Coordinates of C-alpha atoms in Angstrom, one line a residue:
M1 CA 11.4 3.2 -7.5
R2 CA 8.1 2.3 -8.6
F3 CA 6.6 -1.4 -9.1
Y4 CA 4.1 -2.1 -11.8
E5 CA 0.6 -3.0 -10.8
F6 CA 1.1 -6.6 -11.8
E7 CA 4.5 -6.8 -9.7
T8 CA 2.7 -5.3 -6.7
K9 CA -0.3 -7.5 -7.2
T10 CA 2.1 -10.4 -7.5
I11 CA 3.8 -9.4 -3.9
L12 CA 0.1 -8.9 -2.3
A13 CA -0.6 -12.3 -3.4
R14 CA 2.6 -14.1 -2.1
R15 CA 1.5 -12.3 1.4
G16 CA -2.0 -13.5 1.3
I17 CA -3.8 -10.7 0.1
A18 CA -6.3 -11.9 -2.6
V19 CA -6.2 -9.9 -5.8
P20 CA -8.7 -10.4 -8.9
E21 CA -8.2 -13.2 -11.4
G22 CA -5.9 -12.4 -14.2
S23 CA -3.0 -12.3 -16.3
R24 CA -0.8 -9.9 -17.6
A25 CA -0.7 -9.6 -21.8
A26 CA 1.6 -8.3 -24.0
N27 CA -0.5 -7.5 -27.0
A28 CA -4.4 -7.7 -28.2
G29 CA -4.0 -11.4 -29.1
E30 CA -3.0 -12.4 -25.8
A31 CA -5.4 -9.8 -24.2
A32 CA -8.2 -11.7 -25.9
S33 CA -7.0 -14.9 -24.9
A34 CA -6.9 -13.8 -21.3
A35 CA -10.5 -12.4 -21.4
E36 CA -11.5 -15.6 -23.0
E37 CA -10.1 -17.8 -20.4
L38 CA -12.0 -15.5 -17.6
G39 CA -15.3 -15.6 -19.1
G40 CA -18.0 -12.4 -19.1
A41 CA -16.5 -9.0 -17.6
V42 CA -13.1 -8.0 -17.5
I43 CA -10.8 -5.0 -17.2
V44 CA -8.3 -4.4 -19.2
K45 CA -5.5 -2.2 -17.3
A46 CA -2.3 -0.2 -19.4
Q47 CA 0.5 -1.4 -16.9
L48 CA 2.1 1.9 -16.5
L49 CA 4.6 3.5 -14.1
V50 CA 3.9 6.9 -14.6
G51 CA 0.1 6.6 -14.3
S52 CA -0.8 3.7 -12.3
K53 CA -1.0 5.7 -9.4
G54 CA -4.6 6.9 -10.5
G55 CA -5.7 2.9 -10.4
A56 CA -8.8 2.4 -12.4
S57 CA -10.4 5.6 -11.9
R58 CA -8.6 6.8 -15.0
S59 CA -10.9 5.9 -17.5
D60 CA -7.7 6.8 -19.9
E61 CA -5.6 4.0 -18.6
S62 CA -8.5 1.0 -18.2
Q63 CA -11.6 -0.1 -20.0
A64 CA -14.3 -2.2 -18.8
V65 CA -15.2 -4.8 -21.6
D66 CA -17.6 -7.6 -22.2
S67 CA -15.8 -10.2 -24.8
P68 CA -12.8 -10.9 -26.0
E69 CA -12.9 -9.0 -29.2
Q70 CA -13.5 -5.8 -26.8
A71 CA -10.4 -6.8 -24.9
A72 CA -7.9 -6.9 -27.8
T73 CA -9.6 -3.6 -29.2
A74 CA -9.4 -1.7 -25.7
T75 CA -5.9 -3.5 -25.7
E76 CA -4.5 -2.1 -28.9
E77 CA -5.5 1.7 -27.9
L78 CA -3.8 1.3 -24.5
L79 CA -0.7 0.2 -25.6
K80 CA -0.6 3.6 -27.4
I81 CA -0.3 5.6 -24.4
D82 CA 3.0 7.5 -23.5
D83 CA 4.3 6.4 -20.4
G84 CA 7.0 9.0 -19.6
G85 CA 8.8 8.3 -23.0
R86 CA 7.9 4.7 -22.7
G87 CA 5.3 2.6 -23.6
P88 CA 3.0 0.4 -21.3
R89 CA 4.4 -2.9 -20.1
G90 CA 1.7 -4.5 -21.3
V91 CA -1.9 -5.0 -20.2
L92 CA -3.4 -6.6 -17.0
V93 CA -7.0 -8.5 -18.1
E94 CA -8.4 -9.2 -14.8
K95 CA -12.0 -10.7 -13.6
V96 CA -14.7 -8.1 -12.4
Q97 CA -16.2 -9.2 -9.3
A98 CA -19.0 -7.0 -7.9
A99 CA -18.5 -5.6 -4.6
T100 CA -21.0 -5.0 -1.7
A101 CA -18.4 -2.3 -0.3
E102 CA -15.1 -0.8 -0.7
Y103 CA -11.9 0.9 1.2
S104 CA -8.9 2.1 1.0
L105 CA -5.3 1.3 2.4
S106 CA -2.0 3.4 2.3
I107 CA 1.1 3.3 4.2
S108 CA 4.0 5.7 3.6
Y109 CA 6.7 7.4 5.8
D110 CA 5.9 10.2 7.8
G111 CA 9.2 12.5 7.9
T112 CA 8.1 14.5 10.7
A113 CA 7.4 11.8 13.0
K114 CA 9.8 9.8 11.2
Q115 CA 7.6 6.6 11.1
P116 CA 5.3 4.7 8.7
L117 CA 1.8 5.9 8.4
L118 CA -0.7 4.0 7.8
L119 CA -4.0 5.3 6.5
A120 CA -7.8 3.2 6.0
A121 CA -10.7 4.9 4.6
D122 CA -14.1 3.5 4.1
I123 CA -14.2 4.6 0.4
A124 CA -12.2 3.8 -2.5
G125 CA -9.5 6.0 -4.5
N126 CA -6.4 7.9 -3.6
I127 CA -5.8 8.0 -0.2
E128 CA -4.6 11.9 -0.2
D129 CA -7.9 13.0 -2.2
I130 CA -10.2 11.4 0.4
A131 CA -8.4 12.8 3.3
E132 CA -9.3 16.3 1.5
A133 CA -12.5 15.9 0.9
H134 CA -13.9 13.4 3.4
P135 CA -10.9 13.8 6.4
D136 CA -13.8 12.4 8.5
R137 CA -13.6 9.0 6.7
V138 CA -10.2 8.4 7.4
V139 CA -8.3 6.4 9.9
S140 CA -4.3 7.1 10.7
R141 CA -1.7 5.5 12.7
H142 CA 1.8 5.8 13.0
F143 CA 3.6 2.2 13.8
S144 CA 7.3 1.7 14.4
A145 CA 9.8 0.4 11.8
L146 CA 12.0 -0.9 14.2
V147 CA 10.0 -3.8 15.6
P148 CA 7.5 -6.3 14.1
F149 CA 4.5 -5.0 13.5
S150 CA 1.5 -5.4 16.0
D151 CA -1.6 -7.2 14.9
Y152 CA -3.3 -5.0 17.7
V153 CA -2.4 -2.1 15.4
A154 CA -4.2 -3.7 12.7
K155 CA -7.3 -4.1 14.6
E156 CA -7.2 -0.3 16.1
V157 CA -7.7 0.5 12.5
A158 CA -9.8 -1.7 11.2
A159 CA -12.1 -1.0 14.0
G160 CA -11.4 2.8 13.3
L161 CA -13.4 2.0 10.2
G162 CA -16.6 0.8 12.0
L163 CA -15.9 -3.0 11.5
N164 CA -16.4 -5.6 13.9
G165 CA -16.4 -9.3 14.4
S166 CA -15.3 -11.0 11.3
E167 CA -15.3 -8.0 9.2
L168 CA -12.6 -6.7 11.5
N169 CA -10.7 -9.8 11.8
R170 CA -10.6 -9.9 7.6
M171 CA -9.4 -6.3 7.4
A172 CA -7.1 -6.4 10.2
G173 CA -5.6 -9.3 8.3
V174 CA -5.3 -7.4 5.1
I175 CA -3.7 -4.4 7.1
A176 CA -1.3 -6.6 9.2
R177 CA -0.1 -8.3 5.9
L178 CA 0.1 -4.9 4.2
A179 CA 2.1 -3.4 6.7
R180 CA 4.7 -6.6 6.9
L181 CA 5.6 -6.5 3.5
F182 CA 5.7 -2.9 3.6
L183 CA 8.5 -3.2 5.8
D184 CA 10.2 -6.8 4.5
Y185 CA 10.1 -5.3 0.8
D186 CA 11.5 -1.4 1.9
L187 CA 8.9 0.0 0.1
T188 CA 8.3 3.9 0.5
Q189 CA 4.8 3.6 -0.5
A190 CA 2.0 0.6 -0.6
D191 CA -1.4 1.4 -1.9
I192 CA -4.3 -0.6 -2.2
Q193 CA -6.5 2.1 -3.6
T194 CA -9.8 -0.3 -4.2
L195 CA -10.3 -3.3 -1.6
A196 CA -13.3 -4.7 -2.6
R197 CA -15.6 -6.7 -0.3
L198 CA -17.1 -9.3 -2.1
E199 CA -20.7 -11.1 -1.5
D200 CA -19.2 -13.3 0.5
G201 CA -17.3 -11.0 2.6
S202 CA -13.8 -11.8 1.9
L203 CA -11.7 -8.5 0.7
L204 CA -9.9 -8.1 -2.6
A205 CA -7.2 -5.6 -3.4
V206 CA -8.5 -4.4 -6.8
D207 CA -6.2 -1.5 -7.8
C208 CA -3.0 -0.9 -6.0
F209 CA 0.6 0.4 -7.0
S210 CA 4.0 0.6 -4.6
D211 CA 7.1 2.5 -4.6
M212 CA 10.2 0.8 -3.6
E213 CA 13.5 2.8 -1.6
V214 CA 16.0 3.4 -4.5
E215 CA 18.5 2.5 -1.9
A216 CA 17.8 -1.0 -1.2
K217 CA 18.1 -2.2 -4.1
Y218 CA 20.8 -4.1 -2.7
R219 CA 18.7 -5.6 -0.5
Q220 CA 16.1 -6.6 -2.6
K221 CA 18.2 -8.4 -5.5
E222 CA 16.2 -11.5 -5.4
L223 CA 13.0 -9.5 -5.7
L224 CA 14.2 -7.4 -8.5
A225 CA 16.0 -10.1 -10.4
E226 CA 12.1 -11.8 -10.4
F227 CA 10.8 -8.6 -11.9
G228 CA 13.6 -8.5 -14.4
V229 CA 14.8 -5.0 -13.0
G230 CA 18.3 -4.3 -14.0
E231 CA 21.1 -2.9 -12.4
E232 CA 20.9 0.5 -13.9
D233 CA 17.0 0.3 -14.0
T234 CA 15.9 3.2 -11.5
R235 CA 11.9 2.3 -12.5
S236 CA 11.9 6.6 -12.5
V237 CA 8.7 7.9 -13.8
R238 CA 10.4 9.0 -17.0
E239 CA 13.6 8.1 -18.8
P240 CA 16.3 10.1 -17.7
T241 CA 17.7 13.2 -19.3
E242 CA 20.9 13.8 -20.7
F243 CA 21.6 16.2 -18.0
E244 CA 21.0 13.6 -15.6
L245 CA 22.4 10.9 -17.0
A246 CA 25.8 13.2 -17.2
G247 CA 25.0 13.7 -13.4
K248 CA 25.2 10.2 -12.4
K249 CA 28.5 9.7 -14.7
I250 CA 30.2 12.4 -12.9
D251 CA 29.1 10.5 -9.7
D252 CA 29.9 6.9 -11.4
D253 CA 33.7 7.9 -12.3
D254 CA 35.0 9.5 -8.9
P255 CA 34.2 7.1 -5.6
R256 CA 34.7 10.4 -3.7
G257 CA 31.6 11.4 -2.0
I258 CA 28.4 11.8 -3.8
I259 CA 26.4 14.0 -6.0
G260 CA 23.3 12.5 -6.5
P261 CA 20.8 12.1 -7.5
V262 CA 20.9 14.7 -10.2
V263 CA 17.3 15.3 -11.5
E264 CA 16.8 18.0 -14.2
F265 CA 14.0 20.6 -13.6
G266 CA 12.9 23.4 -16.3
G267 CA 13.8 26.4 -14.6
N268 CA 16.8 28.8 -14.4
V269 CA 18.5 28.6 -10.5
G270 CA 21.4 26.5 -11.0
L271 CA 21.3 24.5 -7.7
V272 CA 24.8 23.0 -6.1
I273 CA 23.2 21.8 -2.5
G274 CA 23.4 19.1 0.3
A275 CA 23.3 17.4 3.5
G276 CA 20.8 14.8 2.9
G277 CA 17.6 16.1 3.9
G278 CA 18.5 19.3 3.7
S279 CA 18.7 19.1 -0.4
L280 CA 14.9 18.6 -0.4
T281 CA 14.7 21.5 2.3
L282 CA 17.2 24.0 0.0
T283 CA 14.9 23.0 -3.1
D284 CA 11.6 23.9 -1.4
A285 CA 13.3 27.2 0.0
V286 CA 14.1 28.6 -3.7
R287 CA 10.7 27.7 -4.8
K288 CA 9.4 29.5 -1.6
A289 CA 11.5 32.8 -2.3
G290 CA 10.2 32.7 -5.9
G291 CA 12.9 30.9 -7.7
D292 CA 12.7 28.4 -10.3
P293 CA 15.0 25.8 -9.9
A294 CA 17.0 24.3 -12.8
N295 CA 17.7 21.4 -11.1
Y296 CA 18.5 19.4 -8.0
A297 CA 21.8 17.7 -7.5
A298 CA 22.7 16.9 -4.1
I299 CA 26.3 17.0 -3.1
G300 CA 27.9 15.7 0.2
G301 CA 29.9 12.5 1.4
N302 CA 33.6 14.7 1.8
P303 CA 33.6 14.6 -2.6
S304 CA 36.6 15.6 -4.2
V305 CA 37.4 18.7 -5.9
A306 CA 37.1 17.3 -8.9
K307 CA 33.9 16.2 -8.7
A308 CA 32.7 19.1 -7.3
V309 CA 34.6 21.0 -10.4
A310 CA 32.6 18.8 -12.4
L311 CA 28.9 19.2 -11.2
T312 CA 29.5 22.9 -10.9
K313 CA 30.2 22.9 -15.1
L314 CA 27.2 20.8 -15.4
V315 CA 24.8 22.7 -13.3
L316 CA 26.3 26.2 -14.9
G317 CA 26.6 24.9 -18.5
K318 CA 22.9 24.0 -19.0
S319 CA 20.8 25.9 -21.0
G320 CA 19.2 28.8 -19.2
V321 CA 21.5 29.1 -16.2
D322 CA 23.6 32.2 -15.9
K323 CA 23.9 32.0 -12.3
I324 CA 24.3 29.3 -9.3
A325 CA 23.6 28.5 -5.5
V326 CA 25.7 26.5 -3.6
M327 CA 24.0 25.6 -0.1
S328 CA 23.6 23.1 2.3
N329 CA 22.6 22.5 5.6
V330 CA 25.4 22.2 8.5
V331 CA 27.8 19.3 7.2
S332 CA 30.2 17.3 9.5
N333 CA 31.1 14.6 6.6
T334 CA 31.8 17.4 4.0
R335 CA 34.5 19.7 3.9
A336 CA 33.4 23.2 2.7
D337 CA 37.0 24.3 1.3
L338 CA 36.9 21.4 -0.9
V339 CA 33.0 22.4 -2.4
A340 CA 34.1 25.8 -2.3
R341 CA 37.9 24.7 -4.1
G342 CA 35.5 22.9 -6.6
V343 CA 33.0 25.5 -7.5
I344 CA 35.4 28.0 -7.9
K345 CA 38.2 26.2 -9.7
G346 CA 35.0 25.2 -12.5
V347 CA 33.4 28.4 -12.5
I348 CA 36.9 29.8 -13.7
E349 CA 37.6 26.8 -16.4
M350 CA 34.5 27.8 -17.9
G351 CA 35.8 31.5 -18.3
F352 CA 34.1 33.2 -15.5
E353 CA 34.5 35.1 -12.7
P354 CA 33.7 33.3 -9.5
A355 CA 31.9 36.6 -8.0
D356 CA 29.6 36.9 -10.9
K357 CA 28.1 33.3 -11.3
I358 CA 28.1 32.2 -7.9
T359 CA 25.2 33.8 -6.3
I360 CA 25.4 32.4 -2.6
F361 CA 27.9 30.0 -0.7
R362 CA 26.1 28.6 2.1
V363 CA 28.2 25.3 3.3
P364 CA 28.3 25.5 7.0
G365 CA 30.4 22.6 8.6
A366 CA 33.8 20.9 8.8
W367 CA 37.0 23.1 7.5
E368 CA 34.7 26.4 7.1
A369 CA 37.6 29.0 7.7
D370 CA 39.2 27.9 5.1
A371 CA 36.4 28.0 2.9
V372 CA 35.6 31.5 4.0
K373 CA 39.3 32.3 2.7
I374 CA 38.9 31.0 -0.4
L375 CA 35.5 32.8 -0.9
D376 CA 37.0 36.0 0.2
K377 CA 39.7 35.6 -2.4
Y378 CA 37.4 35.7 -5.1
G379 CA 34.6 37.7 -3.7
V380 CA 32.0 35.4 -3.2
E381 CA 29.3 35.9 -0.6
Y382 CA 29.2 33.6 2.3
C383 CA 26.9 32.8 4.7
D384 CA 27.7 31.2 7.8
R385 CA 25.1 29.3 10.2
S386 CA 23.5 32.4 11.0
V387 CA 21.8 32.8 8.0
S388 CA 19.1 30.5 7.5
I389 CA 18.4 28.3 4.6
S390 CA 15.4 30.7 3.9
E391 CA 17.4 33.9 4.0
A392 CA 20.2 32.3 2.0
A393 CA 17.6 30.8 -0.9
K394 CA 15.9 34.2 -1.0
R395 CA 19.5 36.1 -1.3
A396 CA 20.4 33.8 -4.5
V397 CA 17.1 34.1 -6.0
D398 CA 17.1 38.1 -5.8
K399 CA 20.5 37.8 -7.5
I400 CA 19.2 35.7 -10.0
N401 CA 16.1 37.4 -10.8
G402 CA 18.2 41.0 -10.6

């Protein structure tokens, strides 16, 4: 879940990372007052969840102005932006300060290494874009999430940027603070896209954003309450669709197992997939096979038959979906026979033949033999673990595309 930029800057400032002088304004009048207090040139930035990753580099999300009157006009324009079905959460009015150099810092998780990855560059901007265009200007370093962050790592990265002496120490200080707050606040992304060095040598976080792990909401209740984030607020980049809300209701109504998150796409391949990170792999495998997923709907944790029935009906009942694929990685905490009973029961209750609507069933794991018997009875193709996820996805896509 994403934080607005003004919220990210609140966290940064709390941990000793300097941010521009300024304040958030809800309307044009407040923006004009804020600009007047700051005096001189200011920048007015729409507070968005969708577009904040672009920072100040996107001219349609921010405007540099020279007077309170211009700040008011800019605010009126910026508040008209469509932020994924929402309006901006006001604007951020900040004092503009000249920089003698600019850097960027980024921390996210490396799924392959299973560790946080720290990236730094001696140029401002999105670190992914920088890494693609100027790989020689990016310094990277993994660090452990299991032990306290070491200042030595921060100094290594700062040195990699070509800094030394007091400049190295200042940069290392910012890096270390950013890494520690990344861990403390359960963030999945913490970016300072523009870290400006001012004339006096100090460093200022000008453009930034952060994302927090949704599953960590219970650990960060105090912070979320401070930002006014309610229990049901996912801070997703767009408002949930009716399909997604229906999926959440299925999960809320029955505590046995999980079927979330449910995410709606525009394709025609209905997916009932599972096994933790395997769900993402399966979705990617369908796309790689030439399929167009209609949804993402992970199922696992030993759901009840009723829950699998409800999910099947939801996915198969979606407009544009004629067939579904039921796939997972090898599972030990989910009974394959219960999933089989659920999807077949769901299809039958919708008035269809299971063999006509279930393209493939690949849920290898617990109670697999019983699942095979059930599927055989209804003529549904079953794949065991000897069939790769990629091959199973290809078979499903081939059947759907005819």
